[in-house]
Amino acid sequence: MTERFVSRGFLGKHRAAAAANRVPPGQHAVDDFPVLSAGPTPRTDLEKWSFSLEGELAKPARWSWAEFLALPAQEFVVDIHCVTKWTKLDTRWKGVSVDTLLEQVELRPTARYLTAFSDGGYTTNLPLPDVVNGQAFIGYEYDGKPLAPEHGGPARLVVPHLYFWKSAKWVRGLRLMEKDKRGFWESLGYNNHGDPWKEERYTGD
Ligand SMILES: Nc1nc2c(c(=O)[nH]1)N[C@H]1C(S)=C(S)[C@@H](COP(=O)(O)O)O[C@H]1N2
Ligand SMILES: [Mo]
């Protein structure tokens, strides 16, 4: 009994230490999932929903909801970090990797940046190298259930290695661009890149 208690305590501490290494500087881990939206939650009829790739491509691409669900999907277990200082470890999603989407189109050599755009008008900008090689996905299930509207359902971009404002909720497409263009929060003083491990929170960090 005592032995079991001790070894459990040890494992608990071990796990706590491992988790601490996954919390970036200035952040703290939370168990709940806070909701942060700059405006009201848009409700788009799935019949009218589509996802588009546009901009610096040989030809734009567009998927209906049914077509999007038919794309190869993956499960992702990732840590997310909000600039308001909460970190949530081991969030579990199902969605389509941005790599899978980009495989379906022909990028022009001029495609170097992108803007994710959403219902409601939210935008966020990213360099192309930050969304490839398994680093970003369009998530439509969270914790085994359809993604809740307040968390960006029916589908949101998730870019776990950058602060969570880069993970556009209610995302409707990605616009590939030659030049970088600041998105919603990036124009209002948030850092253009947003790496939580470098504490790139605000412009000038
Ligand atoms: N479309 C849209 N996406 C958005 C936002 C928003 O206001 N609108 N807020 C961003 C910010 S600042 C954060 S921290 C996360 C919050 O996601 P959550 O509400 O699921 O926690 O969404 C990001 N994506
Ligand atoms: Mo945020």
PDB file of C-alpha atoms and ligand atoms in Angstrom:
ATOM      1  CA  MET A   1       0.000   0.000   0.000  1.00  0.00           C
ATOM      2  CA  THR A   2       2.693   2.460   1.102  1.00  0.00           C
ATOM      3  CA  GLU A   3       4.936   1.358  -1.727  1.00  0.00           C
ATOM      4  CA  ARG A   4       2.183   1.876  -4.227  1.00  0.00           C
ATOM      5  CA  PHE A   5       1.465   5.302  -2.816  1.00  0.00           C
ATOM      6  CA  VAL A   6       5.143   6.277  -3.005  1.00  0.00           C
ATOM      7  CA  SER A   7       5.577   5.071  -6.555  1.00  0.00           C
ATOM      8  CA  ARG A   8       2.382   6.817  -7.581  1.00  0.00           C
ATOM      9  CA  GLY A   9       3.600  10.008  -5.960  1.00  0.00           C
ATOM     10  CA  PHE A  10       6.865   9.668  -7.814  1.00  0.00           C
ATOM     11  CA  LEU A  11       5.155   9.104 -11.131  1.00  0.00           C
ATOM     12  CA  GLY A  12       2.902  12.073 -10.444  1.00  0.00           C
ATOM     13  CA  LYS A  13       5.880  14.336  -9.836  1.00  0.00           C
ATOM     14  CA  HIS A  14       7.640  12.951 -12.862  1.00  0.00           C
ATOM     15  CA  ARG A  15       4.642  13.716 -14.996  1.00  0.00           C
ATOM     16  CA  ALA A  16       4.301  17.205 -13.497  1.00  0.00           C
ATOM     17  CA  ALA A  17       7.952  17.921 -14.352  1.00  0.00           C
ATOM     18  CA  ALA A  18       7.518  16.639 -17.900  1.00  0.00           C
ATOM     19  CA  ALA A  19       4.428  18.820 -18.313  1.00  0.00           C
ATOM     20  CA  ALA A  20       6.260  21.870 -16.922  1.00  0.00           C
ATOM     21  CA  ASN A  21       8.791  21.603 -19.754  1.00  0.00           C
ATOM     22  CA  ARG A  22       5.925  21.943 -22.168  1.00  0.00           C
ATOM     23  CA  VAL A  23       4.655  25.229 -20.712  1.00  0.00           C
ATOM     24  CA  PRO A  24       6.374  28.175 -22.445  1.00  0.00           C
ATOM     25  CA  PRO A  25       7.774  31.109 -20.430  1.00  0.00           C
ATOM     26  CA  GLY A  26       5.132  33.347 -18.840  1.00  0.00           C
ATOM     27  CA  GLN A  27       2.361  30.779 -19.435  1.00  0.00           C
ATOM     28  CA  HIS A  28       0.445  28.567 -16.976  1.00  0.00           C
ATOM     29  CA  ALA A  29      -1.376  25.299 -17.685  1.00  0.00           C
ATOM     30  CA  VAL A  30      -5.176  25.241 -17.424  1.00  0.00           C
ATOM     31  CA  ASP A  31      -7.674  22.384 -17.412  1.00  0.00           C
ATOM     32  CA  ASP A  32     -10.624  24.265 -18.863  1.00  0.00           C
ATOM     33  CA  PHE A  33     -10.823  25.562 -22.428  1.00  0.00           C
ATOM     34  CA  PRO A  34     -11.391  29.338 -22.343  1.00  0.00           C
ATOM     35  CA  VAL A  35     -13.292  30.992 -25.195  1.00  0.00           C
ATOM     36  CA  LEU A  36     -11.796  34.152 -26.733  1.00  0.00           C
ATOM     37  CA  SER A  37     -13.528  35.764 -29.688  1.00  0.00           C
ATOM     38  CA  ALA A  38     -13.267  39.324 -30.995  1.00  0.00           C
ATOM     39  CA  GLY A  39     -16.928  39.295 -32.061  1.00  0.00           C
ATOM     40  CA  PRO A  40     -20.094  37.217 -32.132  1.00  0.00           C
ATOM     41  CA  THR A  41     -20.016  33.523 -33.068  1.00  0.00           C
ATOM     42  CA  PRO A  42     -20.995  33.206 -36.739  1.00  0.00           C
ATOM     43  CA  ARG A  43     -23.380  30.369 -37.641  1.00  0.00           C
ATOM     44  CA  THR A  44     -22.848  29.192 -41.182  1.00  0.00           C
ATOM     45  CA  ASP A  45     -25.157  26.600 -42.677  1.00  0.00           C
ATOM     46  CA  LEU A  46     -23.059  23.537 -43.599  1.00  0.00           C
ATOM     47  CA  GLU A  47     -24.874  23.504 -46.954  1.00  0.00           C
ATOM     48  CA  LYS A  48     -23.349  26.910 -47.674  1.00  0.00           C
ATOM     49  CA  TRP A  49     -19.965  26.260 -46.077  1.00  0.00           C
ATOM     50  CA  SER A  50     -16.903  25.825 -48.260  1.00  0.00           C
ATOM     51  CA  PHE A  51     -13.163  25.880 -47.827  1.00  0.00           C
ATOM     52  CA  SER A  52     -11.002  27.635 -50.419  1.00  0.00           C
ATOM     53  CA  LEU A  53      -7.359  27.884 -51.358  1.00  0.00           C
ATOM     54  CA  GLU A  54      -6.719  30.995 -53.407  1.00  0.00           C
ATOM     55  CA  GLY A  55      -4.076  33.500 -54.404  1.00  0.00           C
ATOM     56  CA  GLU A  56      -0.646  32.418 -55.659  1.00  0.00           C
ATOM     57  CA  LEU A  57      -1.786  29.097 -57.135  1.00  0.00           C
ATOM     58  CA  ALA A  58      -1.922  27.805 -60.714  1.00  0.00           C
ATOM     59  CA  LYS A  59      -5.659  27.285 -60.081  1.00  0.00           C
ATOM     60  CA  PRO A  60      -7.763  28.012 -56.961  1.00  0.00           C
ATOM     61  CA  ALA A  61      -9.429  25.091 -55.141  1.00  0.00           C
ATOM     62  CA  ARG A  62     -12.663  24.843 -53.215  1.00  0.00           C
ATOM     63  CA  TRP A  63     -14.277  22.074 -51.167  1.00  0.00           C
ATOM     64  CA  SER A  64     -17.850  21.795 -49.945  1.00  0.00           C
ATOM     65  CA  TRP A  65     -18.420  20.464 -46.401  1.00  0.00           C
ATOM     66  CA  ALA A  66     -19.039  16.953 -47.757  1.00  0.00           C
ATOM     67  CA  GLU A  67     -15.933  17.137 -49.939  1.00  0.00           C
ATOM     68  CA  PHE A  68     -13.867  18.433 -47.041  1.00  0.00           C
ATOM     69  CA  LEU A  69     -14.959  15.540 -44.802  1.00  0.00           C
ATOM     70  CA  ALA A  70     -13.941  13.129 -47.566  1.00  0.00           C
ATOM     71  CA  LEU A  71     -10.335  14.401 -47.525  1.00  0.00           C
ATOM     72  CA  PRO A  72      -7.782  12.244 -45.671  1.00  0.00           C
ATOM     73  CA  ALA A  73      -8.009  13.229 -41.993  1.00  0.00           C
ATOM     74  CA  GLN A  74      -5.657  12.675 -39.087  1.00  0.00           C
ATOM     75  CA  GLU A  75      -5.775  12.827 -35.317  1.00  0.00           C
ATOM     76  CA  PHE A  76      -3.595  15.477 -33.677  1.00  0.00           C
ATOM     77  CA  VAL A  77      -2.722  15.725 -29.972  1.00  0.00           C
ATOM     78  CA  VAL A  78      -1.161  19.122 -29.393  1.00  0.00           C
ATOM     79  CA  ASP A  79      -0.424  21.751 -26.728  1.00  0.00           C
ATOM     80  CA  ILE A  80      -1.962  25.169 -27.327  1.00  0.00           C
ATOM     81  CA  HIS A  81      -0.789  28.507 -25.965  1.00  0.00           C
ATOM     82  CA  CYS A  82      -2.880  31.680 -25.760  1.00  0.00           C
ATOM     83  CA  VAL A  83      -1.144  35.053 -25.508  1.00  0.00           C
ATOM     84  CA  THR A  84      -3.428  35.811 -22.512  1.00  0.00           C
ATOM     85  CA  LYS A  85      -1.103  33.312 -20.741  1.00  0.00           C
ATOM     86  CA  TRP A  86      -3.019  30.067 -20.588  1.00  0.00           C
ATOM     87  CA  THR A  87      -1.609  26.868 -22.020  1.00  0.00           C
ATOM     88  CA  LYS A  88      -3.658  23.727 -22.522  1.00  0.00           C
ATOM     89  CA  LEU A  89      -1.717  20.482 -22.853  1.00  0.00           C
ATOM     90  CA  ASP A  90      -2.707  17.446 -24.908  1.00  0.00           C
ATOM     91  CA  THR A  91      -5.710  18.835 -26.783  1.00  0.00           C
ATOM     92  CA  ARG A  92      -7.077  16.167 -29.134  1.00  0.00           C
ATOM     93  CA  TRP A  93      -8.355  17.057 -32.591  1.00  0.00           C
ATOM     94  CA  LYS A  94      -9.354  15.475 -35.860  1.00  0.00           C
ATOM     95  CA  GLY A  95      -8.828  17.366 -39.060  1.00  0.00           C
ATOM     96  CA  VAL A  96      -7.062  17.782 -42.359  1.00  0.00           C
ATOM     97  CA  SER A  97      -3.389  18.665 -42.432  1.00  0.00           C
ATOM     98  CA  VAL A  98      -2.528  21.817 -44.393  1.00  0.00           C
ATOM     99  CA  ASP A  99       0.006  19.579 -46.204  1.00  0.00           C
ATOM    100  CA  THR A 100      -2.898  17.444 -47.495  1.00  0.00           C
ATOM    101  CA  LEU A 101      -4.657  20.572 -48.807  1.00  0.00           C
ATOM    102  CA  LEU A 102      -1.529  21.945 -50.457  1.00  0.00           C
ATOM    103  CA  GLU A 103      -0.893  18.585 -52.160  1.00  0.00           C
ATOM    104  CA  GLN A 104      -4.113  19.148 -54.097  1.00  0.00           C
ATOM    105  CA  VAL A 105      -2.976  22.394 -55.701  1.00  0.00           C
ATOM    106  CA  GLU A 106      -0.031  23.739 -57.611  1.00  0.00           C
ATOM    107  CA  LEU A 107       1.650  26.561 -55.687  1.00  0.00           C
ATOM    108  CA  ARG A 108       3.251  29.340 -57.679  1.00  0.00           C
ATOM    109  CA  PRO A 109       6.901  29.921 -56.720  1.00  0.00           C
ATOM    110  CA  THR A 110       5.737  33.355 -55.531  1.00  0.00           C
ATOM    111  CA  ALA A 111       3.630  31.782 -52.735  1.00  0.00           C
ATOM    112  CA  ARG A 112       5.569  32.681 -49.573  1.00  0.00           C
ATOM    113  CA  TYR A 113       2.963  33.852 -47.061  1.00  0.00           C
ATOM    114  CA  LEU A 114      -0.693  33.248 -46.400  1.00  0.00           C
ATOM    115  CA  THR A 115      -3.709  34.822 -44.813  1.00  0.00           C
ATOM    116  CA  ALA A 116      -6.282  32.602 -43.158  1.00  0.00           C
ATOM    117  CA  PHE A 117      -9.742  34.168 -43.507  1.00  0.00           C
ATOM    118  CA  SER A 118     -12.871  33.407 -41.533  1.00  0.00           C
ATOM    119  CA  ASP A 119     -16.599  33.955 -41.352  1.00  0.00           C
ATOM    120  CA  GLY A 120     -17.090  37.218 -39.469  1.00  0.00           C
ATOM    121  CA  GLY A 121     -14.066  38.843 -41.124  1.00  0.00           C
ATOM    122  CA  TYR A 122     -11.233  37.655 -38.841  1.00  0.00           C
ATOM    123  CA  THR A 123      -7.873  37.204 -40.547  1.00  0.00           C
ATOM    124  CA  THR A 124      -4.433  36.086 -39.451  1.00  0.00           C
ATOM    125  CA  ASN A 125      -1.186  35.936 -41.423  1.00  0.00           C
ATOM    126  CA  LEU A 126       1.478  33.241 -41.487  1.00  0.00           C
ATOM    127  CA  PRO A 127       4.668  32.492 -43.393  1.00  0.00           C
ATOM    128  CA  LEU A 128       4.192  29.378 -45.548  1.00  0.00           C
ATOM    129  CA  PRO A 129       7.050  27.497 -43.779  1.00  0.00           C
ATOM    130  CA  ASP A 130       5.055  27.722 -40.501  1.00  0.00           C
ATOM    131  CA  VAL A 131       2.090  25.716 -41.789  1.00  0.00           C
ATOM    132  CA  VAL A 132       3.791  22.840 -43.666  1.00  0.00           C
ATOM    133  CA  ASN A 133       5.387  19.556 -42.527  1.00  0.00           C
ATOM    134  CA  GLY A 134       2.623  18.616 -40.116  1.00  0.00           C
ATOM    135  CA  GLN A 135       2.645  21.940 -38.264  1.00  0.00           C
ATOM    136  CA  ALA A 136      -0.921  23.071 -39.011  1.00  0.00           C
ATOM    137  CA  PHE A 137      -4.330  21.576 -39.708  1.00  0.00           C
ATOM    138  CA  ILE A 138      -7.968  22.448 -40.230  1.00  0.00           C
ATOM    139  CA  GLY A 139      -9.669  20.861 -37.222  1.00  0.00           C
ATOM    140  CA  TYR A 140     -13.351  19.899 -37.231  1.00  0.00           C
ATOM    141  CA  GLU A 141     -13.522  17.546 -34.237  1.00  0.00           C
ATOM    142  CA  TYR A 142     -12.342  18.300 -30.727  1.00  0.00           C
ATOM    143  CA  ASP A 143     -12.104  15.577 -28.090  1.00  0.00           C
ATOM    144  CA  GLY A 144     -14.073  13.155 -30.269  1.00  0.00           C
ATOM    145  CA  LYS A 145     -16.988  15.507 -30.926  1.00  0.00           C
ATOM    146  CA  PRO A 146     -17.820  18.029 -33.646  1.00  0.00           C
ATOM    147  CA  LEU A 147     -15.957  21.261 -32.871  1.00  0.00           C
ATOM    148  CA  ALA A 148     -18.255  23.547 -30.828  1.00  0.00           C
ATOM    149  CA  PRO A 149     -19.271  26.818 -32.522  1.00  0.00           C
ATOM    150  CA  GLU A 150     -17.672  28.954 -29.777  1.00  0.00           C
ATOM    151  CA  HIS A 151     -14.334  27.203 -30.390  1.00  0.00           C
ATOM    152  CA  GLY A 152     -14.525  27.780 -34.152  1.00  0.00           C
ATOM    153  CA  GLY A 153     -16.833  25.056 -35.401  1.00  0.00           C
ATOM    154  CA  PRO A 154     -17.574  23.824 -37.939  1.00  0.00           C
ATOM    155  CA  ALA A 155     -13.833  24.108 -38.643  1.00  0.00           C
ATOM    156  CA  ARG A 156     -10.837  26.127 -37.534  1.00  0.00           C
ATOM    157  CA  LEU A 157      -7.204  26.452 -38.393  1.00  0.00           C
ATOM    158  CA  VAL A 158      -4.915  25.080 -35.660  1.00  0.00           C
ATOM    159  CA  VAL A 159      -1.248  26.122 -35.603  1.00  0.00           C
ATOM    160  CA  PRO A 160      -0.183  24.811 -32.200  1.00  0.00           C
ATOM    161  CA  HIS A 161       3.444  25.982 -32.290  1.00  0.00           C
ATOM    162  CA  LEU A 162       2.351  29.651 -32.480  1.00  0.00           C
ATOM    163  CA  TYR A 163       0.155  31.647 -30.060  1.00  0.00           C
ATOM    164  CA  PHE A 164      -3.472  30.656 -30.423  1.00  0.00           C
ATOM    165  CA  TRP A 165      -4.616  33.874 -32.141  1.00  0.00           C
ATOM    166  CA  LYS A 166      -2.987  32.368 -35.269  1.00  0.00           C
ATOM    167  CA  SER A 167      -5.516  29.506 -35.051  1.00  0.00           C
ATOM    168  CA  ALA A 168      -8.373  31.173 -36.927  1.00  0.00           C
ATOM    169  CA  LYS A 169     -11.811  29.995 -35.833  1.00  0.00           C
ATOM    170  CA  TRP A 170     -14.624  29.583 -38.420  1.00  0.00           C
ATOM    171  CA  VAL A 171     -11.947  29.445 -41.084  1.00  0.00           C
ATOM    172  CA  ARG A 172     -13.133  29.465 -44.680  1.00  0.00           C
ATOM    173  CA  GLY A 173      -9.876  29.443 -46.569  1.00  0.00           C
ATOM    174  CA  LEU A 174      -6.243  30.275 -47.014  1.00  0.00           C
ATOM    175  CA  ARG A 175      -5.031  32.976 -49.390  1.00  0.00           C
ATOM    176  CA  LEU A 176      -1.467  32.344 -50.601  1.00  0.00           C
ATOM    177  CA  MET A 177       0.509  35.542 -51.064  1.00  0.00           C
ATOM    178  CA  GLU A 178       3.827  36.811 -52.314  1.00  0.00           C
ATOM    179  CA  LYS A 179       4.099  39.472 -49.609  1.00  0.00           C
ATOM    180  CA  ASP A 180       3.220  39.304 -45.944  1.00  0.00           C
ATOM    181  CA  LYS A 181       0.155  41.235 -44.819  1.00  0.00           C
ATOM    182  CA  ARG A 182      -0.764  41.662 -41.148  1.00  0.00           C
ATOM    183  CA  GLY A 183      -4.037  40.119 -40.013  1.00  0.00           C
ATOM    184  CA  PHE A 184      -6.586  41.294 -37.439  1.00  0.00           C
ATOM    185  CA  TRP A 185      -4.602  41.074 -34.175  1.00  0.00           C
ATOM    186  CA  GLU A 186      -1.271  41.588 -35.925  1.00  0.00           C
ATOM    187  CA  SER A 187      -2.540  45.033 -37.037  1.00  0.00           C
ATOM    188  CA  LEU A 188      -3.620  45.829 -33.459  1.00  0.00           C
ATOM    189  CA  GLY A 189      -0.246  45.379 -31.800  1.00  0.00           C
ATOM    190  CA  TYR A 190       0.192  41.625 -31.524  1.00  0.00           C
ATOM    191  CA  ASN A 191       3.470  40.201 -32.785  1.00  0.00           C
ATOM    192  CA  ASN A 192       3.615  39.391 -36.468  1.00  0.00           C
ATOM    193  CA  HIS A 193       4.986  35.875 -35.864  1.00  0.00           C
ATOM    194  CA  GLY A 194       3.889  34.769 -32.370  1.00  0.00           C
ATOM    195  CA  ASP A 195       6.304  32.045 -31.207  1.00  0.00           C
ATOM    196  CA  PRO A 196       5.362  31.304 -27.556  1.00  0.00           C
ATOM    197  CA  TRP A 197       8.829  29.857 -26.763  1.00  0.00           C
ATOM    198  CA  LYS A 198      10.366  33.232 -27.717  1.00  0.00           C
ATOM    199  CA  GLU A 199       7.516  35.176 -26.064  1.00  0.00           C
ATOM    200  CA  GLU A 200       6.735  36.949 -29.317  1.00  0.00           C
ATOM    201  CA  ARG A 201       3.580  38.472 -27.825  1.00  0.00           C
ATOM    202  CA  TYR A 202       3.471  42.061 -29.025  1.00  0.00           C
ATOM    203  CA  THR A 203       4.956  44.139 -31.822  1.00  0.00           C
ATOM    204  CA  GLY A 204       8.636  44.671 -31.020  1.00  0.00           C
ATOM    205  CA  ASP A 205       9.035  41.553 -28.790  1.00  0.00           C
TER     206      ASP A 205
HETATM  207  N1  LIG B   1     -12.302  33.921 -36.330  1.00  0.00           N
HETATM  208  C1  LIG B   1     -11.674  34.151 -35.177  1.00  0.00           C
HETATM  209  N2  LIG B   1     -10.662  33.329 -34.842  1.00  0.00           N
HETATM  210  C2  LIG B   1     -10.005  33.519 -33.686  1.00  0.00           C
HETATM  211  C3  LIG B   1     -10.324  34.587 -32.827  1.00  0.00           C
HETATM  212  C4  LIG B   1     -11.394  35.441 -33.203  1.00  0.00           C
HETATM  213  O1  LIG B   1     -11.733  36.402 -32.501  1.00  0.00           O
HETATM  214  N3  LIG B   1     -12.045  35.183 -34.387  1.00  0.00           N
HETATM  215  N4  LIG B   1      -9.609  34.779 -31.656  1.00  0.00           N
HETATM  216  C5  LIG B   1      -8.263  34.209 -31.619  1.00  0.00           C
HETATM  217  C6  LIG B   1      -7.699  34.235 -30.299  1.00  0.00           C
HETATM  218  S1  LIG B   1      -7.056  35.708 -29.756  1.00  0.00           S
HETATM  219  C7  LIG B   1      -7.566  33.104 -29.558  1.00  0.00           C
HETATM  220  S2  LIG B   1      -6.724  33.101 -28.092  1.00  0.00           S
HETATM  221  C8  LIG B   1      -8.199  31.844 -29.979  1.00  0.00           C
HETATM  222  C9  LIG B   1      -9.183  31.405 -28.933  1.00  0.00           C
HETATM  223  O2  LIG B   1      -9.743  30.175 -29.289  1.00  0.00           O
HETATM  224  P1  LIG B   1     -10.784  29.516 -28.305  1.00  0.00           P
HETATM  225  O3  LIG B   1     -11.909  30.485 -28.115  1.00  0.00           O
HETATM  226  O4  LIG B   1     -11.196  28.244 -28.940  1.00  0.00           O
HETATM  227  O5  LIG B   1     -10.030  29.294 -27.011  1.00  0.00           O
HETATM  228  O6  LIG B   1      -8.867  31.952 -31.214  1.00  0.00           O
HETATM  229  C10 LIG B   1      -8.257  32.782 -32.151  1.00  0.00           C
HETATM  230  N5  LIG B   1      -8.990  32.673 -33.381  1.00  0.00           N
HETATM  231 MO    MO B   2      -5.832  35.181 -27.808  1.00  0.00          MO
END
